[in-house]
Amino acid sequence: MTRKSPHLVVLTGAGISAESGIQTFRAHDGLWADHRIEDVATPEAWARDPAMVLRFYDARREQVRAARPNAAHRALAGLEARGFEVSIITQNIDDLHERAGSRHVLHLHGEIMMARSSVNPRMRYPLGRDNIAMGDVCDQGSQLRPDVVWFGEAVPAYPQACEIVAEADLLLVVGTSLVVMPAAALVDELPLDAECMLVDPDEQLSIPPGVTRWVASAGEGVPALVRQWQREGRLFVPAMP
Ligand code: APR
């Protein structure tokens, strides 16, 4: 009998893109050390000073454009290319998973390379090489804003993320401080018999019970861990009948 291929679900945060040159948020030199969340990442900030919010996200977009996927993004995409069942749920707004070749990527907090209408979240537009300027409007005439989820806003992709985690055989959490809800609660959706592993270089990071810690950077830890799981037979592609 052919065994079903195990489903690897990966929850990523800013740390997986750190070695690609994209700043994390809560490090001593992270984004939130230089910017106040309430000035740039809330609906109130947008209402008060949209031009400043656009400038903040222009800088994020330029950082993403200059970045390249690293060994962690590539290891996950490589697994998928070789037929393993891999779903990625990312809190990141960058497109490095996609540029590495991953095809099943759910962005919980939106995508910096997309603009969206400020009145209708379903009206979304790829930005390509452009940024968003004041006066750029959607098809219904309202100002475009970055397609990112701000503090205080709903997370429309969360129910779908819960469904994905509930079907996982293995959950790999990479490079997230697990402090922002509801993303941090996704671990609770994992089936009781599934294993959860966290790759993060911060050995002080407080992690939920039942999660095994691998203290390493994403670029070292993720490729090593997926190799180990394949060696141990925990990740495999079913043989053709
Ligand atoms: N490899 C792996 N992990 C790393 C690396 C690295 N090279 N460098 C740093 N880290 C880890 C840090 O130890 C930390 O645990 O990445 C984590 C980054 O945490 P945060 O800065 O809090 O980022 P994240 O958890 O993604 O933030 C969640 O908060 O501000 C919001 O919307 C924003 O999506 C973001 C959310």
Short mmCIF file of C-alpha atoms and ligand atoms in Angstrom, two decimals:
data_model
loop_
_atom_site.label_atom_id
_atom_site.label_comp_id
_atom_site.label_asym_id
_atom_site.label_seq_id
_atom_site.Cartn_x
_atom_site.Cartn_y
_atom_site.Cartn_z
CA MET A 1 0.00 0.00 0.00
CA THR A 2 1.27 3.50 -0.83
CA ARG A 3 1.78 5.67 2.26
CA LYS A 4 0.30 9.17 2.04
CA SER A 5 2.93 11.87 1.72
CA PRO A 6 3.34 13.78 5.03
CA HIS A 7 2.18 17.38 4.87
CA LEU A 8 4.84 19.84 6.03
CA VAL A 9 3.42 23.21 7.04
CA VAL A 10 5.88 26.04 7.59
CA LEU A 11 5.07 29.21 9.53
CA THR A 12 7.62 31.90 8.82
CA GLY A 13 8.38 35.31 10.28
CA ALA A 14 10.84 38.12 9.64
CA GLY A 15 13.80 35.98 10.77
CA ILE A 16 13.70 33.80 7.66
CA SER A 17 14.43 36.86 5.53
CA ALA A 18 17.06 38.35 7.87
CA GLU A 19 19.95 36.68 6.03
CA SER A 20 18.56 38.13 2.80
CA GLY A 21 19.13 41.61 4.24
CA ILE A 22 15.58 42.45 5.33
CA GLN A 23 15.31 43.93 8.82
CA THR A 24 13.32 42.09 11.49
CA PHE A 25 10.96 44.06 13.72
CA ARG A 26 11.80 43.50 17.38
CA ALA A 27 15.59 43.17 17.42
CA HIS A 28 17.48 46.02 19.18
CA ASP A 29 18.25 47.35 15.67
CA GLY A 30 14.91 46.21 14.21
CA LEU A 31 12.30 48.28 12.41
CA TRP A 32 10.29 49.05 15.53
CA ALA A 33 13.37 50.51 17.22
CA ASP A 34 13.43 53.34 14.64
CA HIS A 35 9.71 53.75 13.92
CA ARG A 36 6.69 53.93 16.18
CA ILE A 37 4.06 51.38 15.14
CA GLU A 38 1.32 53.95 15.76
CA ASP A 39 2.98 56.38 13.31
CA VAL A 40 3.27 54.01 10.34
CA ALA A 41 1.36 50.75 10.73
CA THR A 42 -2.16 51.50 11.93
CA PRO A 43 -5.35 52.73 10.23
CA GLU A 44 -5.11 55.84 12.41
CA ALA A 45 -1.63 56.63 11.06
CA TRP A 46 -2.99 56.28 7.51
CA ALA A 47 -5.88 58.63 8.29
CA ARG A 48 -3.53 61.20 9.89
CA ASP A 49 -0.58 61.17 7.49
CA PRO A 50 -0.93 58.86 4.48
CA ALA A 51 2.13 60.32 2.73
CA MET A 52 4.34 59.35 5.67
CA VAL A 53 2.88 55.83 5.70
CA LEU A 54 3.52 55.50 1.95
CA ARG A 55 7.14 56.64 2.42
CA PHE A 56 7.66 54.03 5.15
CA TYR A 57 6.38 51.23 2.90
CA ASP A 58 8.31 52.56 -0.14
CA ALA A 59 11.45 51.95 1.91
CA ARG A 60 10.27 48.42 2.83
CA ARG A 61 9.58 47.71 -0.86
CA GLU A 62 13.03 48.94 -1.92
CA GLN A 63 14.61 46.66 0.70
CA VAL A 64 12.62 43.70 -0.67
CA ARG A 65 13.55 44.53 -4.27
CA ALA A 66 17.24 44.53 -3.35
CA ALA A 67 16.98 41.21 -1.47
CA ARG A 68 17.41 37.68 -2.80
CA PRO A 69 16.00 34.43 -1.36
CA ASN A 70 18.46 32.69 0.98
CA ALA A 71 19.25 29.04 1.70
CA ALA A 72 16.17 28.66 3.93
CA HIS A 73 13.72 29.89 1.29
CA ARG A 74 15.49 27.73 -1.29
CA ALA A 75 15.44 24.57 0.86
CA LEU A 76 11.65 24.83 1.30
CA ALA A 77 11.05 25.54 -2.39
CA GLY A 78 13.40 22.67 -3.31
CA LEU A 79 11.34 20.22 -1.26
CA GLU A 80 8.20 21.27 -3.07
CA ALA A 81 9.92 21.00 -6.46
CA ARG A 82 10.89 17.41 -5.62
CA GLY A 83 7.27 16.44 -4.93
CA PHE A 84 6.96 16.86 -1.15
CA GLU A 85 3.75 18.37 0.15
CA VAL A 86 4.72 21.77 1.56
CA SER A 87 2.46 24.68 2.55
CA ILE A 88 3.93 27.96 3.71
CA ILE A 89 2.11 30.42 5.90
CA THR A 90 4.13 33.59 6.23
CA GLN A 91 3.77 36.71 8.32
CA ASN A 92 6.21 38.37 5.93
CA ILE A 93 5.10 40.87 3.36
CA ASP A 94 8.13 40.16 1.14
CA ASP A 95 7.96 37.84 -1.87
CA LEU A 96 11.11 35.81 -1.19
CA HIS A 97 9.29 32.47 -0.77
CA GLU A 98 7.68 32.94 -4.19
CA ARG A 99 10.94 34.09 -5.78
CA ALA A 100 12.65 30.96 -4.42
CA GLY A 101 9.98 28.92 -6.23
CA SER A 102 7.42 28.04 -3.53
CA ARG A 103 3.92 27.88 -4.98
CA HIS A 104 1.75 27.33 -1.90
CA VAL A 105 2.32 30.51 0.09
CA LEU A 106 -0.32 32.22 2.21
CA HIS A 107 0.50 35.77 3.32
CA LEU A 108 -1.16 36.45 6.67
CA HIS A 109 -0.10 40.10 6.78
CA GLY A 110 -0.40 40.98 3.10
CA GLU A 111 2.12 41.63 0.35
CA ILE A 112 4.32 44.70 -0.10
CA MET A 113 4.50 44.21 -3.87
CA MET A 114 0.74 44.75 -4.14
CA ALA A 115 -1.35 47.90 -3.74
CA ARG A 116 -4.96 47.88 -2.76
CA SER A 117 -7.90 50.18 -2.67
CA SER A 118 -8.26 51.98 0.66
CA VAL A 119 -12.01 51.30 0.66
CA ASN A 120 -12.25 47.84 -0.90
CA PRO A 121 -9.63 45.28 0.21
CA ARG A 122 -10.56 43.00 -2.68
CA MET A 123 -9.37 45.53 -5.27
CA ARG A 124 -5.67 44.65 -5.48
CA TYR A 125 -3.02 45.67 -8.02
CA PRO A 126 0.52 44.31 -8.59
CA LEU A 127 3.10 47.10 -8.28
CA GLY A 128 5.91 45.72 -10.41
CA ARG A 129 8.62 48.40 -10.43
CA ASP A 130 6.31 51.14 -9.13
CA ASN A 131 5.69 52.55 -5.68
CA ILE A 132 2.41 54.11 -4.54
CA ALA A 133 2.06 57.89 -4.80
CA MET A 134 -0.56 60.17 -3.28
CA GLY A 135 -3.21 60.53 -5.99
CA ASP A 136 -2.84 56.96 -7.29
CA VAL A 137 -6.36 55.58 -7.13
CA CYS A 138 -8.23 52.29 -7.55
CA ASP A 139 -10.84 51.68 -10.25
CA GLN A 140 -13.45 53.21 -7.95
CA GLY A 141 -11.44 56.37 -7.43
CA SER A 142 -10.13 55.87 -3.89
CA GLN A 143 -6.50 56.33 -2.87
CA LEU A 144 -4.32 53.21 -3.15
CA ARG A 145 -2.57 51.94 -0.03
CA PRO A 146 -0.07 49.13 0.56
CA ASP A 147 -1.73 45.70 0.65
CA VAL A 148 -0.53 45.03 4.18
CA VAL A 149 -2.44 44.23 7.35
CA TRP A 150 -1.92 46.95 9.94
CA PHE A 151 -2.16 46.66 13.71
CA GLY A 152 -5.83 46.84 14.67
CA GLU A 153 -7.04 45.40 11.35
CA ALA A 154 -8.63 42.02 10.69
CA VAL A 155 -6.48 39.20 9.30
CA PRO A 156 -8.67 37.82 6.49
CA ALA A 157 -6.33 34.91 5.68
CA TYR A 158 -6.40 33.58 9.26
CA PRO A 159 -9.28 31.07 8.89
CA GLN A 160 -7.56 29.54 5.85
CA ALA A 161 -4.27 29.38 7.78
CA CYS A 162 -6.04 27.52 10.61
CA GLU A 163 -7.38 24.96 8.13
CA ILE A 164 -3.90 24.38 6.70
CA VAL A 165 -2.28 23.91 10.12
CA ALA A 166 -5.07 21.54 11.19
CA GLU A 167 -3.99 19.23 8.35
CA ALA A 168 -0.27 19.28 9.10
CA ASP A 169 1.81 16.23 9.97
CA LEU A 170 4.82 18.42 10.77
CA LEU A 171 4.87 22.13 11.60
CA LEU A 172 8.10 24.03 11.15
CA VAL A 173 8.16 27.53 12.66
CA VAL A 174 11.01 29.74 11.45
CA GLY A 175 12.22 33.15 12.58
CA THR A 176 9.27 34.57 14.44
CA SER A 177 9.06 35.90 17.99
CA LEU A 178 5.47 34.53 18.11
CA VAL A 179 4.18 37.61 19.88
CA VAL A 180 1.72 38.94 17.32
CA MET A 181 -1.81 37.57 17.36
CA PRO A 182 -3.55 35.84 15.77
CA ALA A 183 -0.51 34.34 13.97
CA ALA A 184 1.02 33.18 17.25
CA ALA A 185 -2.09 31.13 18.03
CA LEU A 186 -1.79 29.05 14.85
CA VAL A 187 0.39 26.53 16.71
CA ASP A 188 -2.69 25.64 18.79
CA GLU A 189 -4.46 24.40 15.64
CA LEU A 190 -1.93 21.61 15.15
CA PRO A 191 -3.28 18.03 15.48
CA LEU A 192 -2.20 16.40 18.75
CA ASP A 193 -0.08 13.75 17.02
CA ALA A 194 1.79 16.23 14.81
CA GLU A 195 5.28 17.43 15.62
CA CYS A 196 6.28 21.09 15.88
CA MET A 197 9.84 22.36 15.54
CA LEU A 198 11.08 25.94 15.78
CA VAL A 199 14.25 27.24 14.11
CA ASP A 200 15.41 30.53 15.60
CA PRO A 201 18.84 31.71 16.80
CA ASP A 202 17.43 33.29 19.98
CA GLU A 203 17.72 30.66 22.68
CA GLN A 204 15.80 32.89 25.12
CA LEU A 205 12.71 33.00 22.90
CA SER A 206 9.66 31.91 24.85
CA ILE A 207 7.91 29.13 22.94
CA PRO A 208 4.64 27.25 23.41
CA PRO A 209 4.64 23.89 25.19
CA GLY A 210 5.25 20.89 22.94
CA VAL A 211 7.43 22.83 20.50
CA THR A 212 10.99 21.56 20.03
CA ARG A 213 13.62 24.23 19.60
CA TRP A 214 16.53 24.18 17.11
CA VAL A 215 18.78 27.10 17.95
CA ALA A 216 20.15 28.16 14.56
CA SER A 217 19.80 30.79 11.90
CA ALA A 218 17.25 30.01 9.20
CA GLY A 219 19.93 29.70 6.52
CA GLU A 220 21.72 26.96 8.48
CA GLY A 221 18.89 25.34 10.41
CA VAL A 222 16.19 24.94 7.76
CA PRO A 223 18.29 23.10 5.13
CA ALA A 224 19.82 20.90 7.88
CA LEU A 225 16.46 20.07 9.39
CA VAL A 226 14.77 19.15 6.12
CA ARG A 227 17.75 16.92 5.27
CA GLN A 228 17.44 15.25 8.68
CA TRP A 229 13.69 14.70 8.27
CA GLN A 230 14.27 13.10 4.88
CA ARG A 231 17.03 10.84 6.30
CA GLU A 232 14.76 9.76 9.13
CA GLY A 233 11.91 9.06 6.71
CA ARG A 234 9.61 11.63 8.29
CA LEU A 235 9.39 13.49 4.98
CA PHE A 236 9.06 11.36 1.89
CA VAL A 237 7.44 11.34 -1.52
CA PRO A 238 5.30 8.24 -2.05
CA ALA A 239 6.70 5.81 -4.63
CA MET A 240 4.80 5.71 -7.93
CA PRO A 241 2.45 2.68 -8.00
N1 APR B 1 17.26 33.20 11.18
C1 APR B 1 16.13 32.85 11.85
N2 APR B 1 15.55 33.64 12.75
C2 APR B 1 16.10 34.84 13.00
C3 APR B 1 17.26 35.28 12.33
C4 APR B 1 17.87 34.40 11.38
N3 APR B 1 18.97 34.71 10.72
N4 APR B 1 17.57 36.52 12.79
C5 APR B 1 16.62 36.84 13.70
N5 APR B 1 15.74 35.83 13.84
C6 APR B 1 14.56 35.71 14.70
C7 APR B 1 14.61 36.51 15.98
O1 APR B 1 15.32 35.80 16.99
C8 APR B 1 13.11 36.66 16.30
O2 APR B 1 12.64 35.57 17.08
O3 APR B 1 13.44 36.20 13.99
C9 APR B 1 12.45 36.62 14.92
C10 APR B 1 11.91 37.94 14.45
O4 APR B 1 10.88 38.39 15.31
P1 APR B 1 10.10 39.74 15.02
O5 APR B 1 11.06 40.83 14.70
O6 APR B 1 9.18 39.95 16.16
O7 APR B 1 9.30 39.41 13.66
P2 APR B 1 7.97 38.58 13.47
O8 APR B 1 7.80 37.55 14.52
O9 APR B 1 7.94 38.15 12.05
O10 APR B 1 6.86 39.71 13.66
C11 APR B 1 5.51 39.39 13.51
O11 APR B 1 4.88 41.66 13.78
O12 APR B 1 5.39 43.87 13.39
C12 APR B 1 4.60 42.83 13.00
O13 APR B 1 3.43 42.52 10.98
C13 APR B 1 4.73 42.45 11.55
O14 APR B 1 4.64 40.27 10.52
C14 APR B 1 5.21 41.02 11.58
C15 APR B 1 4.74 40.54 12.93
#
